[in-house]
């Protein structure tokens, strides 16, 4: 049985990923924020030190998106976003990839965003973090593929979660739905299905990619 660590599994996309991986037969570690607070370097180190068994699959899902235009953005918005969305995922990979390399098996999926490929007003810190996450995914993929540790990213478009409801009014969500070729937002399970494939033994050759799952929005 493979062991998977999923961050951000309390709700939204992460909860759907944890549920899908459990259904696929994995033992899923889904630490709460009390057990693993990505904003705190000491919490990340303490959590890693507490792991009793090697992890085969890592999904870096947890993330924040503080919306602010250039004139209003605070330094803290940028540093917090980079810490949670980029640096903590990097540290988890740096630690866990050693075990994966030694065992010649691993699957790592970073949850990026469409705003790491294109962007939107008010998403400066978020786009910075997700674009860097995509670059990190490519670099790590090159280093780790020889050890059968396959690293990829999934970049969702608009998904119906708390994060989307927090940053868009119901009227905006309705308008966005009409702009997406598939005419609706994604359900978290639709992102989880793609992630589960990338995490599985069926994925043997997809390496270093950022897969956009956006109902065709980026094709317009
Ligand atoms: N929703 C979208 O449309 C969309 C689109 C593109 C990409 N994404 C990406 O998908 C991922 C999940 O998004 P979502 O919409 O499912 O978000 P969400 O509903 O807001 O859930 C965020 C998750 O991240 C966790 N989290 C936040 N800060 C944390 C911290 N400091 N330490 C540990 N965990 C923390 C939350 O834990 P708590 O429950 O403890 O707060 C929660 O489990 C994010 O990386 C996001 O950028 C989302």
mmCIF file of C-alpha atoms and ligand atoms in Angstrom:
data_model
loop_
_atom_site.group_PDB
_atom_site.id
_atom_site.type_symbol
_atom_site.label_atom_id
_atom_site.label_comp_id
_atom_site.label_asym_id
_atom_site.label_seq_id
_atom_site.Cartn_x
_atom_site.Cartn_y
_atom_site.Cartn_z
ATOM 1 C CA UNK A 1 0.000 0.000 0.000
ATOM 2 C CA UNK A 2 1.386 3.422 -0.997
ATOM 3 C CA UNK A 3 1.506 6.224 1.558
ATOM 4 C CA UNK A 4 0.420 9.665 0.346
ATOM 5 C CA UNK A 5 0.838 13.007 2.099
ATOM 6 C CA UNK A 6 -1.712 15.622 1.018
ATOM 7 C CA UNK A 7 -1.491 19.179 2.357
ATOM 8 C CA UNK A 8 -4.607 21.346 2.482
ATOM 9 C CA UNK A 9 -6.848 18.291 2.753
ATOM 10 C CA UNK A 10 -9.274 19.848 5.253
ATOM 11 C CA UNK A 11 -11.497 21.187 2.463
ATOM 12 C CA UNK A 12 -11.784 22.150 -1.193
ATOM 13 C CA UNK A 13 -9.527 20.559 -3.803
ATOM 14 C CA UNK A 14 -7.250 18.949 -1.192
ATOM 15 C CA UNK A 15 -10.168 17.145 0.460
ATOM 16 C CA UNK A 16 -11.230 15.756 -2.924
ATOM 17 C CA UNK A 17 -7.658 14.607 -3.650
ATOM 18 C CA UNK A 18 -7.341 12.885 -0.260
ATOM 19 C CA UNK A 19 -10.661 11.128 -0.776
ATOM 20 C CA UNK A 20 -9.753 9.989 -4.309
ATOM 21 C CA UNK A 21 -6.354 8.659 -3.211
ATOM 22 C CA UNK A 22 -7.979 6.814 -0.298
ATOM 23 C CA UNK A 23 -10.463 5.249 -2.753
ATOM 24 C CA UNK A 24 -7.494 4.257 -4.954
ATOM 25 C CA UNK A 25 -6.064 2.231 -2.064
ATOM 26 C CA UNK A 26 -3.503 4.653 -0.619
ATOM 27 C CA UNK A 27 -2.932 5.311 3.053
ATOM 28 C CA UNK A 28 -3.413 9.077 3.179
ATOM 29 C CA UNK A 29 -1.747 11.405 5.658
ATOM 30 C CA UNK A 30 -3.807 14.598 5.827
ATOM 31 C CA UNK A 31 -2.352 16.770 8.594
ATOM 32 C CA UNK A 32 -4.485 19.562 9.996
ATOM 33 C CA UNK A 33 -3.039 23.069 10.176
ATOM 34 C CA UNK A 34 -2.332 22.479 13.872
ATOM 35 C CA UNK A 35 -0.131 19.509 12.931
ATOM 36 C CA UNK A 36 1.465 21.166 9.884
ATOM 37 C CA UNK A 37 1.342 24.949 9.496
ATOM 38 C CA UNK A 38 3.091 25.785 6.239
ATOM 39 C CA UNK A 39 3.479 29.421 7.312
ATOM 40 C CA UNK A 40 5.875 28.299 10.041
ATOM 41 C CA UNK A 41 9.286 26.832 9.173
ATOM 42 C CA UNK A 42 9.538 25.239 12.630
ATOM 43 C CA UNK A 43 6.139 23.568 12.206
ATOM 44 C CA UNK A 44 7.248 22.132 8.845
ATOM 45 C CA UNK A 45 10.471 20.769 10.367
ATOM 46 C CA UNK A 46 8.642 19.310 13.389
ATOM 47 C CA UNK A 47 6.077 17.602 11.149
ATOM 48 C CA UNK A 48 8.766 16.085 8.913
ATOM 49 C CA UNK A 49 10.689 14.837 11.954
ATOM 50 C CA UNK A 50 7.503 13.214 13.285
ATOM 51 C CA UNK A 51 6.915 11.042 10.191
ATOM 52 C CA UNK A 52 7.362 7.406 11.095
ATOM 53 C CA UNK A 53 7.215 5.816 7.644
ATOM 54 C CA UNK A 54 8.447 6.862 4.198
ATOM 55 C CA UNK A 55 6.035 8.755 1.970
ATOM 56 C CA UNK A 56 5.589 7.517 -1.632
ATOM 57 C CA UNK A 57 3.298 10.271 -2.911
ATOM 58 C CA UNK A 58 3.302 13.973 -2.043
ATOM 59 C CA UNK A 59 0.575 16.381 -3.129
ATOM 60 C CA UNK A 60 1.330 20.008 -2.299
ATOM 61 C CA UNK A 61 -2.219 21.355 -2.400
ATOM 62 C CA UNK A 62 -2.502 23.933 0.413
ATOM 63 C CA UNK A 63 -2.338 27.500 -0.793
ATOM 64 C CA UNK A 64 -3.493 31.057 -0.208
ATOM 65 C CA UNK A 65 -4.489 33.839 -2.583
ATOM 66 C CA UNK A 66 -4.551 37.336 -1.061
ATOM 67 C CA UNK A 67 -6.070 39.621 -3.670
ATOM 68 C CA UNK A 68 -4.511 43.125 -3.775
ATOM 69 C CA UNK A 69 -3.686 45.606 -6.529
ATOM 70 C CA UNK A 70 -0.100 46.879 -6.821
ATOM 71 C CA UNK A 71 -0.721 50.085 -4.842
ATOM 72 C CA UNK A 72 -2.286 48.194 -1.923
ATOM 73 C CA UNK A 73 -0.096 45.108 -1.693
ATOM 74 C CA UNK A 74 1.772 44.704 1.615
ATOM 75 C CA UNK A 75 5.206 43.106 1.925
ATOM 76 C CA UNK A 76 3.655 40.562 4.251
ATOM 77 C CA UNK A 77 1.194 39.477 1.535
ATOM 78 C CA UNK A 78 4.123 38.569 -0.684
ATOM 79 C CA UNK A 79 6.269 36.874 1.974
ATOM 80 C CA UNK A 80 3.358 34.852 3.423
ATOM 81 C CA UNK A 81 2.218 33.766 -0.031
ATOM 82 C CA UNK A 82 5.704 32.714 -1.103
ATOM 83 C CA UNK A 83 6.242 30.841 2.174
ATOM 84 C CA UNK A 84 2.956 28.882 2.005
ATOM 85 C CA UNK A 85 2.625 28.363 -1.757
ATOM 86 C CA UNK A 86 6.288 27.865 -2.705
ATOM 87 C CA UNK A 87 8.918 27.571 0.030
ATOM 88 C CA UNK A 88 7.084 25.133 2.312
ATOM 89 C CA UNK A 89 6.242 22.839 -0.651
ATOM 90 C CA UNK A 90 9.922 23.023 -1.646
ATOM 91 C CA UNK A 91 11.039 21.957 1.841
ATOM 92 C CA UNK A 92 8.572 19.048 1.917
ATOM 93 C CA UNK A 93 9.910 17.870 -1.439
ATOM 94 C CA UNK A 94 13.547 18.346 -0.419
ATOM 95 C CA UNK A 95 13.045 16.130 2.629
ATOM 96 C CA UNK A 96 10.714 13.485 1.182
ATOM 97 C CA UNK A 97 12.477 13.099 -2.179
ATOM 98 C CA UNK A 98 15.505 11.634 -0.396
ATOM 99 C CA UNK A 99 13.399 8.681 0.760
ATOM 100 C CA UNK A 100 11.737 8.361 -2.642
ATOM 101 C CA UNK A 101 15.098 8.322 -4.433
ATOM 102 C CA UNK A 102 16.448 5.683 -2.069
ATOM 103 C CA UNK A 103 13.400 3.486 -2.802
ATOM 104 C CA UNK A 104 13.378 4.256 -6.538
ATOM 105 C CA UNK A 105 9.721 5.295 -6.492
ATOM 106 C CA UNK A 106 7.855 8.532 -5.955
ATOM 107 C CA UNK A 107 5.106 10.713 -7.344
ATOM 108 C CA UNK A 108 4.924 14.434 -6.545
ATOM 109 C CA UNK A 109 2.148 16.778 -7.690
ATOM 110 C CA UNK A 110 2.208 20.504 -7.010
ATOM 111 C CA UNK A 111 -1.157 22.247 -7.214
ATOM 112 C CA UNK A 112 -0.463 25.363 -9.225
ATOM 113 C CA UNK A 113 -3.014 27.626 -10.907
ATOM 114 C CA UNK A 114 -4.012 29.054 -14.242
ATOM 115 C CA UNK A 115 -2.706 32.323 -12.727
ATOM 116 C CA UNK A 116 0.747 30.726 -12.784
ATOM 117 C CA UNK A 117 0.492 30.578 -16.575
ATOM 118 C CA UNK A 118 -1.530 33.739 -17.326
ATOM 119 C CA UNK A 119 -2.803 36.240 -14.739
ATOM 120 C CA UNK A 120 -5.529 38.610 -13.577
ATOM 121 C CA UNK A 121 -5.587 41.986 -11.753
ATOM 122 C CA UNK A 122 -4.870 41.766 -8.033
ATOM 123 C CA UNK A 123 -3.071 38.421 -8.290
ATOM 124 C CA UNK A 124 0.557 39.644 -8.082
ATOM 125 C CA UNK A 125 1.761 37.638 -5.080
ATOM 126 C CA UNK A 126 -0.317 34.624 -6.119
ATOM 127 C CA UNK A 127 0.985 34.612 -9.714
ATOM 128 C CA UNK A 128 4.553 35.066 -8.447
ATOM 129 C CA UNK A 129 4.217 32.014 -6.230
ATOM 130 C CA UNK A 130 2.489 29.767 -8.757
ATOM 131 C CA UNK A 131 4.755 30.706 -11.675
ATOM 132 C CA UNK A 132 7.763 29.893 -9.500
ATOM 133 C CA UNK A 133 6.086 26.631 -8.462
ATOM 134 C CA UNK A 134 5.841 25.666 -12.144
ATOM 135 C CA UNK A 135 9.556 26.418 -12.638
ATOM 136 C CA UNK A 136 10.440 24.455 -9.525
ATOM 137 C CA UNK A 137 8.349 21.548 -10.835
ATOM 138 C CA UNK A 138 10.379 21.454 -14.068
ATOM 139 C CA UNK A 139 13.765 21.640 -12.308
ATOM 140 C CA UNK A 140 12.866 18.962 -9.791
ATOM 141 C CA UNK A 141 11.454 16.764 -12.532
ATOM 142 C CA UNK A 142 14.804 16.814 -14.320
ATOM 143 C CA UNK A 143 16.744 15.932 -11.157
ATOM 144 C CA UNK A 144 14.391 13.268 -9.860
ATOM 145 C CA UNK A 145 13.132 11.431 -12.981
ATOM 146 C CA UNK A 146 16.253 9.190 -13.160
ATOM 147 C CA UNK A 147 15.152 7.771 -9.781
ATOM 148 C CA UNK A 148 11.569 7.088 -10.923
ATOM 149 C CA UNK A 149 10.371 10.043 -8.880
ATOM 150 C CA UNK A 150 7.984 11.818 -11.258
ATOM 151 C CA UNK A 151 7.169 15.458 -10.535
ATOM 152 C CA UNK A 152 4.322 17.357 -12.192
ATOM 153 C CA UNK A 153 1.993 20.278 -11.529
ATOM 154 C CA UNK A 154 -1.737 20.658 -12.062
ATOM 155 C CA UNK A 155 -3.018 24.167 -12.791
ATOM 156 C CA UNK A 156 -6.756 24.466 -12.182
ATOM 157 C CA UNK A 157 -8.808 27.286 -13.651
ATOM 158 C CA UNK A 158 -11.852 28.289 -11.597
ATOM 159 C CA UNK A 159 -12.932 25.618 -9.093
ATOM 160 C CA UNK A 160 -15.979 25.940 -6.842
ATOM 161 C CA UNK A 161 -14.313 26.140 -3.405
ATOM 162 C CA UNK A 162 -14.116 28.515 -0.427
ATOM 163 C CA UNK A 163 -11.112 30.230 -2.048
ATOM 164 C CA UNK A 164 -13.114 31.113 -5.166
ATOM 165 C CA UNK A 165 -16.108 32.253 -3.097
ATOM 166 C CA UNK A 166 -13.767 34.388 -0.950
ATOM 167 C CA UNK A 167 -12.258 36.217 -3.945
ATOM 168 C CA UNK A 168 -15.307 36.521 -6.250
ATOM 169 C CA UNK A 169 -18.877 37.699 -5.624
ATOM 170 C CA UNK A 170 -21.784 35.413 -6.662
ATOM 171 C CA UNK A 171 -22.416 37.783 -9.591
ATOM 172 C CA UNK A 172 -18.759 37.517 -10.671
ATOM 173 C CA UNK A 173 -18.918 33.725 -10.407
ATOM 174 C CA UNK A 174 -22.013 33.703 -12.626
ATOM 175 C CA UNK A 175 -20.279 35.922 -15.195
ATOM 176 C CA UNK A 176 -17.098 33.801 -15.101
ATOM 177 C CA UNK A 177 -19.179 30.632 -15.669
ATOM 178 C CA UNK A 178 -20.516 32.084 -18.908
ATOM 179 C CA UNK A 179 -16.959 32.880 -20.083
ATOM 180 C CA UNK A 180 -15.690 29.326 -19.638
ATOM 181 C CA UNK A 181 -16.220 27.204 -22.770
ATOM 182 C CA UNK A 182 -17.652 24.376 -20.662
ATOM 183 C CA UNK A 183 -20.046 26.954 -19.104
ATOM 184 C CA UNK A 184 -19.396 26.198 -15.429
ATOM 185 C CA UNK A 185 -16.710 26.111 -12.768
ATOM 186 C CA UNK A 186 -14.876 22.864 -12.032
ATOM 187 C CA UNK A 187 -15.903 20.584 -9.217
ATOM 188 C CA UNK A 188 -12.984 19.726 -6.876
ATOM 189 C CA UNK A 189 -13.342 16.044 -7.873
ATOM 190 C CA UNK A 190 -12.532 16.927 -11.486
ATOM 191 C CA UNK A 191 -9.140 18.261 -10.390
ATOM 192 C CA UNK A 192 -8.627 15.284 -8.069
ATOM 193 C CA UNK A 193 -9.146 12.822 -10.951
ATOM 194 C CA UNK A 194 -6.207 14.313 -12.872
ATOM 195 C CA UNK A 195 -4.022 14.452 -9.758
ATOM 196 C CA UNK A 196 -4.816 10.811 -8.937
ATOM 197 C CA UNK A 197 -3.628 9.700 -12.375
ATOM 198 C CA UNK A 198 -0.356 11.601 -11.984
ATOM 199 C CA UNK A 199 0.118 10.013 -8.542
ATOM 200 C CA UNK A 200 -0.552 6.502 -9.783
ATOM 201 C CA UNK A 201 1.685 3.766 -11.154
ATOM 202 C CA UNK A 202 -0.175 4.228 -14.451
ATOM 203 C CA UNK A 203 1.759 7.427 -14.931
ATOM 204 C CA UNK A 204 5.100 6.228 -16.191
ATOM 205 C CA UNK A 205 6.170 8.939 -18.641
ATOM 206 C CA UNK A 206 4.451 12.256 -17.831
ATOM 207 C CA UNK A 207 7.237 14.306 -16.251
ATOM 208 C CA UNK A 208 7.734 17.991 -15.407
ATOM 209 C CA UNK A 209 4.473 19.215 -16.914
ATOM 210 C CA UNK A 210 2.024 21.824 -15.700
ATOM 211 C CA UNK A 211 -1.344 20.465 -16.767
ATOM 212 C CA UNK A 212 -4.018 23.135 -17.113
ATOM 213 C CA UNK A 213 -7.497 21.920 -16.086
ATOM 214 C CA UNK A 214 -9.756 24.891 -16.808
ATOM 215 C CA UNK A 215 -12.729 23.819 -18.958
ATOM 216 C CA UNK A 216 -11.080 25.481 -21.956
ATOM 217 C CA UNK A 217 -10.842 28.973 -20.406
ATOM 218 C CA UNK A 218 -7.196 29.488 -21.439
ATOM 219 C CA UNK A 219 -7.994 28.551 -25.053
ATOM 220 C CA UNK A 220 -10.000 31.728 -25.632
HETATM 221 N N1 LIG B 1 -10.280 27.221 -6.074
HETATM 222 C C1 LIG B 1 -9.759 27.534 -7.228
HETATM 223 O O1 LIG B 1 -10.456 28.025 -8.132
HETATM 224 C C2 LIG B 1 -8.311 27.276 -7.500
HETATM 225 C C3 LIG B 1 -7.837 27.557 -8.777
HETATM 226 C C4 LIG B 1 -6.513 27.342 -9.062
HETATM 227 C C5 LIG B 1 -5.667 26.841 -8.096
HETATM 228 N N2 LIG B 1 -6.129 26.581 -6.864
HETATM 229 C C6 LIG B 1 -5.173 26.066 -5.877
HETATM 230 O O2 LIG B 1 -5.663 24.852 -5.334
HETATM 231 C C7 LIG B 1 -5.203 24.714 -3.994
HETATM 232 C C8 LIG B 1 -6.411 24.465 -3.091
HETATM 233 O O3 LIG B 1 -7.336 25.515 -3.295
HETATM 234 P P1 LIG B 1 -8.808 25.474 -2.674
HETATM 235 O O4 LIG B 1 -9.632 26.332 -3.544
HETATM 236 O O5 LIG B 1 -9.210 24.076 -2.402
HETATM 237 O O6 LIG B 1 -8.534 26.270 -1.311
HETATM 238 P P2 LIG B 1 -9.372 26.401 0.038
HETATM 239 O O7 LIG B 1 -10.742 25.835 -0.112
HETATM 240 O O8 LIG B 1 -9.211 27.830 0.457
HETATM 241 O O9 LIG B 1 -8.532 25.456 1.027
HETATM 242 C C9 LIG B 1 -7.198 25.812 1.308
HETATM 243 C C10 LIG B 1 -6.529 24.673 2.028
HETATM 244 O O10 LIG B 1 -5.164 25.077 2.311
HETATM 245 C C11 LIG B 1 -4.946 24.982 3.717
HETATM 246 N N3 LIG B 1 -4.006 25.984 4.181
HETATM 247 C C12 LIG B 1 -4.037 27.317 3.965
HETATM 248 N N4 LIG B 1 -3.028 27.911 4.608
HETATM 249 C C13 LIG B 1 -2.345 26.918 5.250
HETATM 250 C C14 LIG B 1 -1.208 26.894 6.091
HETATM 251 N N5 LIG B 1 -0.581 27.994 6.474
HETATM 252 N N6 LIG B 1 -0.764 25.685 6.545
HETATM 253 C C15 LIG B 1 -1.407 24.553 6.222
HETATM 254 N N7 LIG B 1 -2.507 24.510 5.439
HETATM 255 C C16 LIG B 1 -2.962 25.689 4.967
HETATM 256 C C17 LIG B 1 -6.323 25.184 4.333
HETATM 257 O O11 LIG B 1 -6.337 24.693 5.659
HETATM 258 P P3 LIG B 1 -7.379 25.255 6.764
HETATM 259 O O12 LIG B 1 -8.665 24.513 6.558
HETATM 260 O O13 LIG B 1 -6.695 24.975 8.055
HETATM 261 O O14 LIG B 1 -7.552 26.738 6.516
HETATM 262 C C18 LIG B 1 -7.193 24.380 3.373
HETATM 263 O O15 LIG B 1 -7.108 23.009 3.644
HETATM 264 C C19 LIG B 1 -4.438 25.992 -3.662
HETATM 265 O O16 LIG B 1 -3.062 25.765 -3.833
HETATM 266 C C20 LIG B 1 -4.949 26.976 -4.692
HETATM 267 O O17 LIG B 1 -4.024 27.990 -4.970
HETATM 268 C C21 LIG B 1 -7.452 26.791 -6.531
#
